[in-house]
PDB file of C-alpha atoms in Angstrom:
ATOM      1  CA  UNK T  28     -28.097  -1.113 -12.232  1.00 84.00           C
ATOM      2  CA  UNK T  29     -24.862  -1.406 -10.226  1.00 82.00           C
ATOM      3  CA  UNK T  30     -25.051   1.217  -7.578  1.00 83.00           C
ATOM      4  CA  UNK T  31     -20.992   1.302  -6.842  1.00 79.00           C
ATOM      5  CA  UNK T  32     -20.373   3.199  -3.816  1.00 68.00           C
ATOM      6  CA  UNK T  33     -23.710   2.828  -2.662  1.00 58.00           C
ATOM      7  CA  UNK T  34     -24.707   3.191   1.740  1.00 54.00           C
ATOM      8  CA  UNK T  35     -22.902   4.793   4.313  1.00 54.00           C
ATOM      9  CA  UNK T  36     -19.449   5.670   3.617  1.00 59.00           C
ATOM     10  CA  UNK T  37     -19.261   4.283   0.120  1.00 57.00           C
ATOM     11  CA  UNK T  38     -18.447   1.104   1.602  1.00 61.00           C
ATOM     12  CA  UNK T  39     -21.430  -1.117   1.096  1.00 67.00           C
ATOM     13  CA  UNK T  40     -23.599  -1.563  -2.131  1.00 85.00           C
ATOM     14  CA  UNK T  41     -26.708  -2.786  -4.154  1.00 90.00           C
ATOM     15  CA  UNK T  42     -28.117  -2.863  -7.170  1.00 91.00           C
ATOM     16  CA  UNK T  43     -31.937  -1.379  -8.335  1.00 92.00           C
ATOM     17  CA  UNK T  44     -34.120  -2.608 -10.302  1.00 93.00           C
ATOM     18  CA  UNK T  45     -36.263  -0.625 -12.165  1.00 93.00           C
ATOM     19  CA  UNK T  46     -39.335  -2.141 -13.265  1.00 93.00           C
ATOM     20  CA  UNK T  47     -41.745  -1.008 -16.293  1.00 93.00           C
ATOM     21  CA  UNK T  48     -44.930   0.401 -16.365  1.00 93.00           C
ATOM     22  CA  UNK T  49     -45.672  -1.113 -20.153  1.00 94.00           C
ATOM     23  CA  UNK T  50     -45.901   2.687 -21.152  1.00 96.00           C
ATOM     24  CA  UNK T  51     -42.462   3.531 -21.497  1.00 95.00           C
ATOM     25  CA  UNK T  52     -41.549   4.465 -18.316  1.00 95.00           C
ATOM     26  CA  UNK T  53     -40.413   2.947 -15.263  1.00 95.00           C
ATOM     27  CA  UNK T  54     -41.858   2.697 -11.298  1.00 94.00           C
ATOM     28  CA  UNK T  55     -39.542   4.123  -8.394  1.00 95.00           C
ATOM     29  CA  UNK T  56     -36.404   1.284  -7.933  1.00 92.00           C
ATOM     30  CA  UNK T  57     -36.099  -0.639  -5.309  1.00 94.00           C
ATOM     31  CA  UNK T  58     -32.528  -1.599  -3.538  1.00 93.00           C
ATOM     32  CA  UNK T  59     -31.215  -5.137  -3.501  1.00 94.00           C
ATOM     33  CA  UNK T  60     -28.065  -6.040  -1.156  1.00 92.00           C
ATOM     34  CA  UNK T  61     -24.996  -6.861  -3.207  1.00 92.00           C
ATOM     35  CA  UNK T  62     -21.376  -7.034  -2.275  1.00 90.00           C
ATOM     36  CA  UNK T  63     -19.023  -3.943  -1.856  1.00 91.00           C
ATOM     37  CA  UNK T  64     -18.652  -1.556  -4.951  1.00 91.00           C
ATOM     38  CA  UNK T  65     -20.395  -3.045  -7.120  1.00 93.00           C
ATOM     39  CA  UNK T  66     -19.580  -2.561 -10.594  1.00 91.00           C
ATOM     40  CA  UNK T  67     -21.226  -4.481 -12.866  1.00 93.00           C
ATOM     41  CA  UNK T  68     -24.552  -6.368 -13.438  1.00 95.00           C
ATOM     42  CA  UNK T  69     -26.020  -9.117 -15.980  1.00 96.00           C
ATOM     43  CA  UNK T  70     -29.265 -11.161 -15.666  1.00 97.00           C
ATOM     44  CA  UNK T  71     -29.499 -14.529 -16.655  1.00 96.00           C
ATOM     45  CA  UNK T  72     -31.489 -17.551 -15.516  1.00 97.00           C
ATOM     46  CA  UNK T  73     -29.434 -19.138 -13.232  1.00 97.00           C
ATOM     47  CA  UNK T  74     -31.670 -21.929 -11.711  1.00 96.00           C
ATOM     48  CA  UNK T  75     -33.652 -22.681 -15.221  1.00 95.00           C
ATOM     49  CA  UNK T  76     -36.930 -21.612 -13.294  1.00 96.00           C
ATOM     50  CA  UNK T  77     -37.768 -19.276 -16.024  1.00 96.00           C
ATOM     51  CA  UNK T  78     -37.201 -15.936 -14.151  1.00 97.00           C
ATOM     52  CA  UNK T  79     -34.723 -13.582 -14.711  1.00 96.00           C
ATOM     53  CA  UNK T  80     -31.838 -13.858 -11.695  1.00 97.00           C
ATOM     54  CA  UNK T  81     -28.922 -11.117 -11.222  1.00 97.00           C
ATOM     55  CA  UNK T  82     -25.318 -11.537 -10.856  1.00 97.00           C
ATOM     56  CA  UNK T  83     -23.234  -8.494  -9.863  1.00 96.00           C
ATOM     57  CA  UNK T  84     -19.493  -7.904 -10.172  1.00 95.00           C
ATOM     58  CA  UNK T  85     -18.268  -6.335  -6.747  1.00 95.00           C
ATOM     59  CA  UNK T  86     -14.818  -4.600  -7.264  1.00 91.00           C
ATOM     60  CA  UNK T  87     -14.825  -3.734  -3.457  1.00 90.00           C
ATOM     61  CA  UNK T  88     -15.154  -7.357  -2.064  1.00 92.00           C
ATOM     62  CA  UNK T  89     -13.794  -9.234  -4.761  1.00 94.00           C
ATOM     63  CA  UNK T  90     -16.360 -11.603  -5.186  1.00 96.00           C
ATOM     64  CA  UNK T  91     -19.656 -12.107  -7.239  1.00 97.00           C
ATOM     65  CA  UNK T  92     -22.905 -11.769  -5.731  1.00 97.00           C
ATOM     66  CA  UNK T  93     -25.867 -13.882  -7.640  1.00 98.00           C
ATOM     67  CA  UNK T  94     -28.988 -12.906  -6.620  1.00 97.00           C
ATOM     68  CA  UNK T  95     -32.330 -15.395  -7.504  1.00 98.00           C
ATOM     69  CA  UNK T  96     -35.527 -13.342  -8.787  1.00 97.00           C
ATOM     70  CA  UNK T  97     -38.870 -14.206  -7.431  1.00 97.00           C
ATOM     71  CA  UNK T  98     -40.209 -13.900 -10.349  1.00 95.00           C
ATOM     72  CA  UNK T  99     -41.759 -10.903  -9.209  1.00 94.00           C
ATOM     73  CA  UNK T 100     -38.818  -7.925  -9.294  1.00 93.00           C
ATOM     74  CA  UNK T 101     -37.602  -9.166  -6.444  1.00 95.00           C
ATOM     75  CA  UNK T 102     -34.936 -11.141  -5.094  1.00 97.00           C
ATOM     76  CA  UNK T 103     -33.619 -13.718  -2.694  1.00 97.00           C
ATOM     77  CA  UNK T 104     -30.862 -12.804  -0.529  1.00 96.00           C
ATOM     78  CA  UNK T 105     -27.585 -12.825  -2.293  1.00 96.00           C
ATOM     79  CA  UNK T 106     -25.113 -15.621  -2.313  1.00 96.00           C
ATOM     80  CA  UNK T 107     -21.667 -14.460  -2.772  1.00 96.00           C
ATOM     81  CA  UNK T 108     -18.470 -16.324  -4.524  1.00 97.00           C
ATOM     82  CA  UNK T 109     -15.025 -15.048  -3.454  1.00 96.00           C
ATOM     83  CA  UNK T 110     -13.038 -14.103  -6.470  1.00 95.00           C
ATOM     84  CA  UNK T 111      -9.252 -14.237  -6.890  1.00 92.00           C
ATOM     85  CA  UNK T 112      -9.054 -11.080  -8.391  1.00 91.00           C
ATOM     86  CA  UNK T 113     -11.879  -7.605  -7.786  1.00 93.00           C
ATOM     87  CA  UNK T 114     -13.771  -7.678 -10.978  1.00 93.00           C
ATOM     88  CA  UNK T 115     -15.174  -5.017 -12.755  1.00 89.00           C
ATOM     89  CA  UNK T 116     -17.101  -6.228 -15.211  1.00 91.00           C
ATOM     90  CA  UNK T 117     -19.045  -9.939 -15.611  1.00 95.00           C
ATOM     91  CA  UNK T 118     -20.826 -11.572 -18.775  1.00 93.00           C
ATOM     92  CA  UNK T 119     -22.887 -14.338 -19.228  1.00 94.00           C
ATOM     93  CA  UNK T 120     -23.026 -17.443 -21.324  1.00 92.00           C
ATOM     94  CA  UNK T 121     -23.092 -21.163 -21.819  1.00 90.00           C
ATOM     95  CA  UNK T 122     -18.934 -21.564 -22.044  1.00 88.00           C
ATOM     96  CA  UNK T 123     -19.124 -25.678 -21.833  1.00 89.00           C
ATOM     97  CA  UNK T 124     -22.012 -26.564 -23.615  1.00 87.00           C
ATOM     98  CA  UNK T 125     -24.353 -27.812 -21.223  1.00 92.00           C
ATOM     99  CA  UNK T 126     -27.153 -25.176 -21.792  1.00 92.00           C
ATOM    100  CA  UNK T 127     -27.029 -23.464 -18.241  1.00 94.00           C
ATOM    101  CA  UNK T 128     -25.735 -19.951 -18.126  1.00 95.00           C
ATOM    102  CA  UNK T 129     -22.299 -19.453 -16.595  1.00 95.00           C
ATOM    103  CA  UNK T 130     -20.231 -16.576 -15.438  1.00 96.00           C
ATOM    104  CA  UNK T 131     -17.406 -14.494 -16.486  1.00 93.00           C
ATOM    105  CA  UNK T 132     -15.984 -11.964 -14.396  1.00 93.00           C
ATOM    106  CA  UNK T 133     -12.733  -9.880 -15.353  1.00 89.00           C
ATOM    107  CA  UNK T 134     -10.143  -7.940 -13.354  1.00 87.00           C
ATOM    108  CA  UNK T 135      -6.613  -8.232 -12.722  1.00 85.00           C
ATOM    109  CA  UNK T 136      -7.282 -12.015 -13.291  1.00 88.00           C
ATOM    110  CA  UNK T 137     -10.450 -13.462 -15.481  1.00 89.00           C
ATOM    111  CA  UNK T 138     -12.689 -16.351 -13.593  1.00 93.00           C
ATOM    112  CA  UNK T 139     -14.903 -18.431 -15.013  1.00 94.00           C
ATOM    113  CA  UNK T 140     -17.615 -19.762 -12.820  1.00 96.00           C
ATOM    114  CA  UNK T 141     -19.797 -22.695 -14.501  1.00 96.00           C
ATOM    115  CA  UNK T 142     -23.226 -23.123 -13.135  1.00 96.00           C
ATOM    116  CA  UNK T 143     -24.724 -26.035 -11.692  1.00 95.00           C
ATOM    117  CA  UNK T 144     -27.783 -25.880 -12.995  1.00 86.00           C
ATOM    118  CA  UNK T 145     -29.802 -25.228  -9.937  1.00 93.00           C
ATOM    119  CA  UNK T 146     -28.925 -21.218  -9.358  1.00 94.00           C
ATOM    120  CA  UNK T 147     -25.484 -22.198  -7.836  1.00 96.00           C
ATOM    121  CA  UNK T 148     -21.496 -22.038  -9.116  1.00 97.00           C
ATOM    122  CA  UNK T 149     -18.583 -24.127  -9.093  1.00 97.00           C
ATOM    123  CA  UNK T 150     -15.510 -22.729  -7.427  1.00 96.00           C
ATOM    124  CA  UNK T 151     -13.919 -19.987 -10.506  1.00 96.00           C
ATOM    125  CA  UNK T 152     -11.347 -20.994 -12.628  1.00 94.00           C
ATOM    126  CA  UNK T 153      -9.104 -17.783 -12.632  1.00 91.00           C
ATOM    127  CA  UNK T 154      -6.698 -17.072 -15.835  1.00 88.00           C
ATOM    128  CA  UNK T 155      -3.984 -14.134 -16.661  1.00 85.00           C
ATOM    129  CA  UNK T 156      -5.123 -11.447 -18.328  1.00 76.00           C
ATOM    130  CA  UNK T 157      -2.562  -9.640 -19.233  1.00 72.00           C
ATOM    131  CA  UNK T 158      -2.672  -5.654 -17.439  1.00 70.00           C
ATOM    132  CA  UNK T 159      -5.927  -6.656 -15.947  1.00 67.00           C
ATOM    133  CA  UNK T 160      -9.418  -7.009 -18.061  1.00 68.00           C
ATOM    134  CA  UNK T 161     -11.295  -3.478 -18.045  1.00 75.00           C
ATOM    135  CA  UNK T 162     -13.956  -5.625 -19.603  1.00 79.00           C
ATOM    136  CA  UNK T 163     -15.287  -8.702 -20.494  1.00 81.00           C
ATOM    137  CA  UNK T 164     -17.499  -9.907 -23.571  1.00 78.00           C
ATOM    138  CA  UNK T 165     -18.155 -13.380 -24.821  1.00 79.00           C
ATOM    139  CA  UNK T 166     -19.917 -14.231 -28.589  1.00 72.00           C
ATOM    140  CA  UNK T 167     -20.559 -17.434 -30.365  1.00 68.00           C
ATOM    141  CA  UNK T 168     -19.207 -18.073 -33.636  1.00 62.00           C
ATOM    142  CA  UNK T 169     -19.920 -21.746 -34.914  1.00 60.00           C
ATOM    143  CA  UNK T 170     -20.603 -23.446 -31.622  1.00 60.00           C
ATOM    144  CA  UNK T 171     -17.237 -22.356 -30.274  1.00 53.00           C
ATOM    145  CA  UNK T 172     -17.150 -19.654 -27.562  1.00 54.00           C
ATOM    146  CA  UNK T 173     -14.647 -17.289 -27.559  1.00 52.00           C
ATOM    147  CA  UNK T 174     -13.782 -14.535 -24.851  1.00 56.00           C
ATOM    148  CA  UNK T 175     -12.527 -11.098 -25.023  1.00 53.00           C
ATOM    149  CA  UNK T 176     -10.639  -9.167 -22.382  1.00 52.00           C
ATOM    150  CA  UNK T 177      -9.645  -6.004 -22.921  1.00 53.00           C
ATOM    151  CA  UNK T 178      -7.116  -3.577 -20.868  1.00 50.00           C
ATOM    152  CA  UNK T 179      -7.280   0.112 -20.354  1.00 50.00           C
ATOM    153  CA  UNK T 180      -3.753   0.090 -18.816  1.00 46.00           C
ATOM    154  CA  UNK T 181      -1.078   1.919 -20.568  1.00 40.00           C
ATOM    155  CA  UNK T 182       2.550   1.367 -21.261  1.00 44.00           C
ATOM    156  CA  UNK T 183       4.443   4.505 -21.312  1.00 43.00           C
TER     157      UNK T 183
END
């Protein structure tokens, strides 16, 4: 989970990760480093190594934080990619066909970050979204991917 606010002063942050005990419940979390405020969280397999990898929307430092899993709960240091726009709120999925997960993060601007393959992004390609994108969600219909952004701002 996105722990936004998280460390002294509210300005630093991390996410947990809680994992199961196969009964139904869940051990004590433990901390990972993230970026500031962070917001939002998905998992995905970044690198294609078959373990599950985090990527964390930081509204405080504008950036994404992707953090490689051990395979064991844990994680690698994060790597960070400076966004054009503080996101608050990130999806994943294939968006160019090339069967590695990439990364969708929405805010006052929506960037799309396709993966290398190997755990790593391209620089984002950043779009208008209108009022700003209180959230992001992606499905695929018939091969084609489409994108949703949605806006809590109002117009009075």
């Amino acid at each position: 989970m996105a722990n936004y606010g998280a460390g002294q002063g509210g300005l630093s942050g991390n996410v947990s990760v809680l994992l199961g005990k196969g009964d139904g419940t869940f051990r004590p979390s433990v901390n990972f480093d993230a970026g500031i405020h962070p917001y939002s969280v998905v998992a995905g397999d970044f690198n294609q190594d078959g373990k599950p990898d985090l990527a964390v929307a930081n509204a405080g430092s504008a950036n994404i934080s992707v953090l490689l899993g051990k395979g064991d709960g844990a994680f690698q240091s994060a790597f960070n990619y400076a966004l054009e726009s503080p996101p608050n709120s990130i999806v994943v999925a294939d968006f160019n066909g090339d069967h590695a997960p990439d990364l969708v993060a929405g805010g006052a601007k929506v960037s799309l970050l396709l993966a290398n393959s190997d755990g790593t992004f391209r620089a984002p390609f950043n779009y208008a979204a209108g009022m700003g994108a209180a959230s992001v969600a992606s499905v695929d219909f018939n091969r084609l991917k489409l994108l949703w952004a949605t806006s809590t701002a109002r117009q009075d």
